[in-house]
Tab-separated table of C-alpha atoms in Angstrom:
chain	number	residue	atom	x	y	z
H	1	ALA	CA	4.772	-31.604	-6.890
H	2	SER	CA	3.420	-28.597	-5.041
H	3	MET	CA	-0.137	-27.408	-5.550
H	4	ARG	CA	-0.800	-23.745	-6.285
H	5	ILE	CA	-2.248	-22.322	-3.082
H	6	PRO	CA	-4.740	-19.454	-3.458
H	7	THR	CA	-4.021	-16.225	-1.572
H	8	VAL	CA	-6.017	-13.561	0.242
H	9	ALA	CA	-5.228	-9.834	0.493
H	10	VAL	CA	-3.986	-8.610	3.870
H	11	ALA	CA	-5.303	-5.142	4.743
H	12	GLY	CA	-2.727	-2.550	5.734
H	13	GLY	CA	0.182	-4.670	4.542
H	14	GLY	CA	0.547	-2.685	1.306
H	15	ASP	CA	-0.112	-5.153	-1.507
H	16	ALA	CA	0.611	-8.107	0.797
H	17	ARG	CA	-1.149	-11.404	0.197
H	18	MET	CA	-1.243	-14.487	2.368
H	19	GLN	CA	-1.810	-18.070	1.261
H	20	LEU	CA	-4.979	-19.834	2.451
H	21	ALA	CA	-2.814	-22.581	3.990
H	22	LYS	CA	-0.345	-21.847	6.754
H	23	VAL	CA	2.023	-24.047	8.741
H	24	GLY	CA	2.446	-23.457	12.474
H	25	LEU	CA	5.511	-24.381	14.518
H	26	TYR	CA	3.790	-24.939	17.876
H	27	ASN	CA	5.142	-27.994	19.717
H	28	VAL	CA	7.847	-28.567	17.102
H	29	PRO	CA	11.111	-29.483	18.861
H	30	ARG	CA	14.019	-27.286	17.808
H	31	GLU	CA	15.828	-30.176	16.156
H	32	GLN	CA	12.801	-30.917	13.947
H	33	VAL	CA	12.115	-27.349	12.809
H	34	ARG	CA	14.190	-27.591	9.640
H	35	THR	CA	12.403	-30.786	8.495
H	36	VAL	CA	8.990	-29.175	9.015
H	37	ILE	CA	9.862	-25.909	7.270
H	38	ARG	CA	11.550	-27.685	4.356
H	39	GLY	CA	8.564	-30.031	4.055
H	40	ALA	CA	6.231	-27.036	3.965
H	41	LEU	CA	8.317	-25.136	1.413
H	42	ASP	CA	8.531	-28.256	-0.784
H	43	ALA	CA	4.726	-28.577	-0.606
H	44	GLY	CA	4.367	-24.990	-1.862
H	45	ILE	CA	3.668	-23.331	1.489
H	46	ARG	CA	5.053	-19.815	1.880
H	47	ASN	CA	3.008	-18.868	4.954
H	48	PHE	CA	4.381	-19.547	8.450
H	49	ASP	CA	3.124	-19.087	11.983
H	50	PHE	CA	5.779	-18.526	14.650
H	51	ALA	CA	5.611	-17.284	18.262
H	52	SER	CA	7.813	-16.611	21.264
H	53	PHE	CA	5.782	-19.253	23.137
H	54	TYR	CA	6.889	-21.952	20.661
H	55	ASP	CA	10.471	-21.404	21.845
H	56	ASN	CA	12.063	-22.286	18.497
H	57	GLU	CA	12.194	-19.030	16.527
H	58	LYS	CA	15.961	-18.998	16.085
H	59	GLU	CA	15.723	-22.380	14.297
H	60	CYS	CA	12.744	-21.156	12.233
H	61	GLY	CA	14.697	-18.148	11.013
H	62	ALA	CA	17.760	-20.262	10.231
H	63	ALA	CA	15.717	-22.749	8.168
H	64	LEU	CA	14.181	-19.943	6.105
H	65	ASP	CA	17.517	-18.174	5.749
H	66	GLU	CA	19.049	-21.327	4.300
H	67	TRP	CA	16.240	-21.414	1.720
H	68	PHE	CA	16.789	-17.731	0.828
H	69	LYS	CA	20.467	-18.449	0.260
H	70	GLU	CA	19.434	-20.990	-2.392
H	71	GLY	CA	18.104	-18.122	-4.489
H	72	HIS	CA	14.742	-17.201	-2.965
H	73	GLU	CA	13.552	-13.758	-1.902
H	74	ARG	CA	12.431	-12.711	1.579
H	75	SER	CA	9.265	-11.320	-0.047
H	76	GLU	CA	8.214	-14.832	-1.110
H	77	VAL	CA	7.270	-15.811	2.442
H	78	PHE	CA	4.728	-14.420	4.899
H	79	VAL	CA	5.962	-14.719	8.479
H	80	THR	CA	3.853	-14.156	11.587
H	81	THR	CA	5.056	-13.991	15.174
H	82	LYS	CA	3.265	-13.324	18.465
H	83	VAL	CA	3.808	-11.905	21.949
H	84	TRP	CA	2.877	-14.276	24.801
H	85	THR	CA	0.837	-13.462	27.931
H	86	THR	CA	3.902	-13.447	30.229
H	87	ASP	CA	5.148	-10.428	28.230
H	88	LEU	CA	1.892	-8.456	28.235
H	89	GLY	CA	2.371	-7.060	31.767
H	90	ASP	CA	3.341	-3.625	30.498
H	91	PRO	CA	3.811	-2.007	27.067
H	92	ASP	CA	7.632	-1.893	27.209
H	93	THR	CA	7.823	-5.606	27.999
H	94	ALA	CA	5.518	-6.422	25.074
H	95	LEU	CA	7.628	-4.314	22.719
H	96	ARG	CA	10.819	-5.941	24.044
H	97	SER	CA	9.399	-9.435	23.440
H	98	ALA	CA	8.466	-8.612	19.843
H	99	GLU	CA	11.924	-7.151	19.219
H	100	ILE	CA	13.541	-10.329	20.581
H	101	SER	CA	11.385	-12.473	18.261
H	102	ILE	CA	12.348	-10.326	15.275
H	103	ASP	CA	16.011	-10.572	16.294
H	104	GLU	CA	15.932	-14.354	16.847
H	105	LEU	CA	14.236	-14.896	13.477
H	106	GLY	CA	16.916	-12.746	11.839
H	107	LEU	CA	14.809	-12.065	8.742
H	108	GLY	CA	14.913	-8.272	8.972
H	109	TYR	CA	11.182	-7.845	9.520
H	110	VAL	CA	8.057	-9.901	10.139
H	111	ASP	CA	4.991	-9.680	7.932
H	112	CYS	CA	2.537	-9.824	10.811
H	113	LEU	CA	3.007	-9.257	14.541
H	114	MET	CA	0.250	-10.393	16.916
H	115	VAL	CA	-0.823	-10.199	20.523
H	116	HIS	CA	-1.205	-13.931	21.293
H	117	TRP	CA	-4.096	-13.662	23.799
H	118	PRO	CA	-6.381	-10.737	24.751
H	119	MET	CA	-5.272	-10.483	28.374
H	120	PRO	CA	-7.880	-8.465	30.293
H	121	GLY	CA	-6.673	-4.993	31.224
H	122	LYS	CA	-3.347	-5.549	29.424
H	123	HIS	CA	-3.795	-6.410	25.758
H	124	VAL	CA	-4.800	-2.959	24.493
H	125	ALA	CA	-1.747	-1.141	25.896
H	126	ALA	CA	0.509	-3.961	24.660
H	127	TYR	CA	-0.964	-3.735	21.148
H	128	GLN	CA	-0.544	0.051	21.149
H	129	ALA	CA	3.159	-0.392	21.968
H	130	LEU	CA	3.598	-2.799	19.051
H	131	GLN	CA	2.378	-0.147	16.596
H	132	LYS	CA	5.840	1.426	16.834
H	133	LEU	CA	7.328	-1.622	15.055
H	134	VAL	CA	5.050	-1.054	12.056
H	135	GLU	CA	6.102	2.590	11.980
H	136	ASP	CA	9.756	1.463	12.116
H	137	GLY	CA	9.315	-1.098	9.298
H	138	LYS	CA	10.032	-4.077	11.593
H	139	ALA	CA	6.504	-5.438	11.124
H	140	LYS	CA	4.428	-4.983	7.961
H	141	CYS	CA	1.112	-5.271	9.776
H	142	LEU	CA	-0.376	-6.122	13.153
H	143	GLY	CA	-2.712	-8.953	14.025
H	144	ILE	CA	-4.576	-10.357	16.984
H	145	SER	CA	-4.990	-13.902	18.189
H	146	ASN	CA	-7.875	-15.408	20.168
H	147	TYR	CA	-9.748	-12.078	20.198
H	148	SER	CA	-13.514	-12.082	20.590
H	149	PRO	CA	-15.609	-9.358	18.916
H	150	GLN	CA	-15.788	-7.622	22.330
H	151	ASP	CA	-11.982	-7.605	22.644
H	152	TRP	CA	-11.702	-6.178	19.136
H	153	ASP	CA	-14.209	-3.414	19.988
H	154	GLU	CA	-12.188	-2.488	23.048
H	155	LEU	CA	-8.966	-2.397	21.008
H	156	MET	CA	-10.456	-0.385	18.141
H	157	LYS	CA	-11.396	2.483	20.452
H	158	VAL	CA	-7.703	3.409	20.647
H	159	ALA	CA	-5.750	1.547	17.943
H	160	LYS	CA	-4.080	3.788	15.365
H	161	ILE	CA	-3.213	0.790	13.185
H	162	ALA	CA	-6.096	-1.656	12.789
H	163	PRO	CA	-5.273	-5.351	13.084
H	164	ALA	CA	-5.341	-7.112	9.706
H	165	VAL	CA	-5.676	-10.705	10.932
H	166	ASN	CA	-7.346	-12.590	13.777
H	167	THR	CA	-6.527	-16.222	14.450
H	168	PHE	CA	-8.660	-18.458	16.655
H	169	GLU	CA	-9.709	-22.077	16.993
H	170	ASN	CA	-12.350	-23.046	14.435
H	171	ASN	CA	-13.312	-26.463	13.062
H	172	PRO	CA	-16.527	-28.351	12.289
H	173	MET	CA	-16.881	-29.423	15.933
H	174	LEU	CA	-16.178	-25.908	17.163
H	175	TYR	CA	-17.723	-23.570	14.608
H	176	ARG	CA	-17.463	-20.045	16.003
H	177	GLN	CA	-19.854	-18.713	13.419
H	178	GLU	CA	-20.475	-15.341	15.088
H	179	TRP	CA	-16.752	-14.655	15.366
H	180	VAL	CA	-15.996	-15.762	11.802
H	181	GLU	CA	-18.758	-13.590	10.341
H	182	PHE	CA	-17.970	-10.610	12.563
H	183	PHE	CA	-14.290	-10.444	11.625
H	184	HIS	CA	-14.942	-11.012	7.919
H	185	ARG	CA	-17.499	-8.206	8.050
H	186	ASN	CA	-14.813	-5.965	9.521
H	187	GLY	CA	-12.417	-6.640	6.656
H	188	MET	CA	-10.045	-8.950	8.488
H	189	VAL	CA	-8.351	-12.155	7.480
H	190	VAL	CA	-9.597	-14.982	9.695
H	191	GLU	CA	-7.130	-17.782	10.390
H	192	ALA	CA	-8.463	-21.024	11.826
H	193	TYR	CA	-6.116	-22.913	14.114
H	194	LYS	CA	-6.706	-26.472	15.298
H	195	PRO	CA	-8.700	-26.921	12.059
H	196	MET	CA	-8.670	-30.691	12.678
H	197	GLN	CA	-8.801	-30.417	16.489
H	198	ARG	CA	-5.148	-31.543	16.550
H	199	GLY	CA	-6.216	-34.880	15.095
H	200	GLY	CA	-9.118	-35.121	17.562
H	201	PRO	CA	-12.603	-36.711	17.372
H	202	VAL	CA	-13.575	-34.734	14.245
H	203	LEU	CA	-11.274	-36.910	12.103
H	204	ALA	CA	-12.984	-40.093	13.355
H	205	CYS	CA	-16.490	-38.656	12.993
H	206	LEU	CA	-18.813	-40.588	10.664
H	207	THR	CA	-20.181	-37.472	8.941
H	208	VAL	CA	-16.649	-36.412	8.015
H	209	ALA	CA	-15.624	-39.944	7.012
H	210	ASP	CA	-18.621	-40.351	4.707
H	211	ILE	CA	-17.984	-37.069	2.907
H	212	ALA	CA	-14.279	-37.893	2.590
H	213	LYS	CA	-15.013	-41.316	1.150
H	214	ARG	CA	-17.448	-39.917	-1.400
H	215	LEU	CA	-14.980	-37.250	-2.539
H	216	GLY	CA	-11.937	-39.532	-2.504
H	217	LYS	CA	-10.260	-37.266	0.057
H	218	THR	CA	-9.022	-37.791	3.610
H	219	PRO	CA	-11.018	-36.685	6.677
H	220	ALA	CA	-8.275	-34.115	7.354
H	221	GLN	CA	-8.673	-32.628	3.877
H	222	VAL	CA	-12.458	-32.405	4.324
H	223	CYS	CA	-12.073	-30.529	7.635
H	224	LEU	CA	-9.522	-28.152	6.147
H	225	ARG	CA	-11.657	-27.569	3.057
H	226	TRP	CA	-14.667	-26.718	5.262
H	227	ASN	CA	-12.733	-23.794	6.780
H	228	VAL	CA	-11.458	-22.659	3.382
H	229	GLU	CA	-15.038	-22.535	2.113
H	230	LYS	CA	-15.892	-20.261	5.057
H	231	GLY	CA	-13.282	-17.880	3.636
H	232	ASN	CA	-10.690	-18.693	6.302
H	233	VAL	CA	-6.960	-19.357	6.167
H	234	VAL	CA	-6.236	-22.799	7.650
H	235	LEU	CA	-3.376	-22.938	10.104
H	236	PHE	CA	-2.243	-26.492	10.706
H	237	LYS	CA	0.796	-28.245	12.102
H	238	SER	CA	2.459	-31.574	11.476
H	239	LEU	CA	5.920	-33.021	12.017
H	240	ASP	CA	5.541	-35.152	8.888
H	241	PRO	CA	6.350	-33.616	5.463
H	242	ALA	CA	4.049	-36.167	3.746
H	243	ARG	CA	1.169	-35.074	5.998
H	244	ILE	CA	1.925	-31.413	5.280
H	245	ALA	CA	1.697	-32.138	1.542
H	246	GLU	CA	-1.604	-34.001	2.077
H	247	ASN	CA	-2.991	-31.013	4.012
H	248	VAL	CA	-2.170	-28.708	1.101
H	249	GLY	CA	-4.234	-30.879	-1.277
H	250	ILE	CA	-7.478	-29.053	-0.548
H	251	PHE	CA	-7.728	-26.669	-3.473
H	252	ASP	CA	-8.802	-29.092	-6.198
H	253	PHE	CA	-12.252	-29.990	-4.837
H	254	GLN	CA	-15.339	-28.419	-3.289
H	255	LEU	CA	-17.882	-29.437	-0.686
H	256	SER	CA	-21.562	-29.338	-1.611
H	257	GLU	CA	-23.901	-27.021	0.325
H	258	GLU	CA	-25.327	-30.140	1.888
H	259	ASP	CA	-21.865	-31.276	3.016
H	260	VAL	CA	-21.179	-27.870	4.555
H	261	ARG	CA	-24.499	-27.906	6.436
H	262	ALA	CA	-23.796	-31.413	7.755
H	263	LEU	CA	-20.353	-30.328	8.958
H	264	ASP	CA	-21.698	-27.094	10.516
H	265	ALA	CA	-24.147	-29.221	12.528
H	266	LEU	CA	-21.317	-31.066	14.309
H	267	THR	CA	-20.853	-28.118	16.696
H	268	THR	CA	-22.832	-28.542	19.911
H	269	GLU	CA	-23.737	-26.001	22.608
H	270	GLU	CA	-21.599	-28.087	24.946
H	271	SER	CA	-18.487	-27.813	22.785
H	272	LEU	CA	-18.950	-24.043	22.522
H	273	LYS	CA	-19.319	-23.780	26.310
H	274	GLU	CA	-16.233	-25.913	26.913
H	275	ALA	CA	-14.221	-23.821	24.447
H	276	GLN	CA	-15.382	-20.656	26.200
H	277	GLN	CA	-14.106	-21.952	29.553
H	278	HIS	CA	-10.743	-22.925	28.061
H	279	TRP	CA	-10.532	-19.498	26.385
H	280	GLU	CA	-11.237	-17.622	29.653
H	281	LYS	CA	-8.520	-19.597	31.388
H	282	ARG	CA	-5.903	-19.126	28.664
H	283	ARG	CA	-6.484	-15.428	28.161
H	284	ASN	CA	-5.794	-14.787	31.842
H	285	GLY	CA	-2.248	-16.026	31.407
H	286	THR	CA	-0.379	-19.300	30.979
H	287	PRO	CA	3.260	-19.954	31.946
H	288	ALA	CA	5.654	-20.035	28.990
H	289	PRO	CA	8.479	-22.551	28.417
H	290	TRP	CA	10.679	-20.044	30.306
H	291	GLY	CA	8.213	-19.756	33.231
H	292	ASP	CA	5.909	-16.997	34.503
H	293	GLU	CA	8.244	-14.058	34.088
H	294	LYS	CA	9.187	-12.091	30.996
H	295	ARG	CA	11.128	-13.943	28.349
H	296	PRO	CA	14.935	-14.262	28.463
H	297	GLU	CA	17.245	-12.215	26.229
H	298	SER	CA	17.566	-13.103	22.541
H	299	ARG	CA	19.188	-16.510	22.004
H	300	ARG	CA	20.978	-15.146	18.960
H	301	VAL	CA	22.561	-12.285	20.904
H	302	ALA	CA	23.449	-14.604	23.794
H	303	GLU	CA	25.187	-17.025	21.442
H	304	GLU	CA	27.084	-14.291	19.626
H	305	ALA	CA	28.289	-12.987	23.001
H	306	ALA	CA	29.470	-16.469	23.979
């Protein structure tokens, strides 16, 4: 049985709303995409995070299309995709990458289109190019990913269409409080990725375990709930439909103020510094599954030609 998942309004997307739980397809092998998307849909999830970098968008689109053919509407799901650093070199390349993602997904339009990393000297022009897709109805709104408040300021000096969403890593052991509060203050949806540190130390942490035990919940659910109580959308991934369903079970309980304070305190200066170093490295560019150059032509088009 699927739990009713609360939603949040997405600015600029008309009357668009996004669920507070979202499933990401990072590191999901193409042959497992259908299982993950079906598992998410069965658990009540209608909010999906895709990207060129994940190299599986054709399969993602096909899995959703199959579900639509069973009598569901395109408007029931909220689909995000992103443009990777290897395609941020110039505005035309960024636009081309987004168009390929939209083509490979084959869903007509995407609900949110993001710049995946704020590449210095490149991200603003790339974002500006993507605005055309909103004007053309190919994207309902634009978003940003891994943007700091400074990156947002730089973008907002020239953006005609303000980003509606920012997604960045946030969990009890990496609480980016300044970022979370800044973007909420500026009317944006904040999405937390790696909300359980990809199953890292936070799930084994005693503080988390104690709270989970007291509430009769799992450590994962406690970590996810912590982000929800900060007003954030939680973006998680799992290859296991049972785990996806467990991760959705976070809307029938609350953490006490004391619990929240104890979880906030798990973030150390060291973890923030380490995250900052990782962030600097990633934003300057990371090779994609296809290498360092711009992405190949659409897989859908290539297959139709063959």
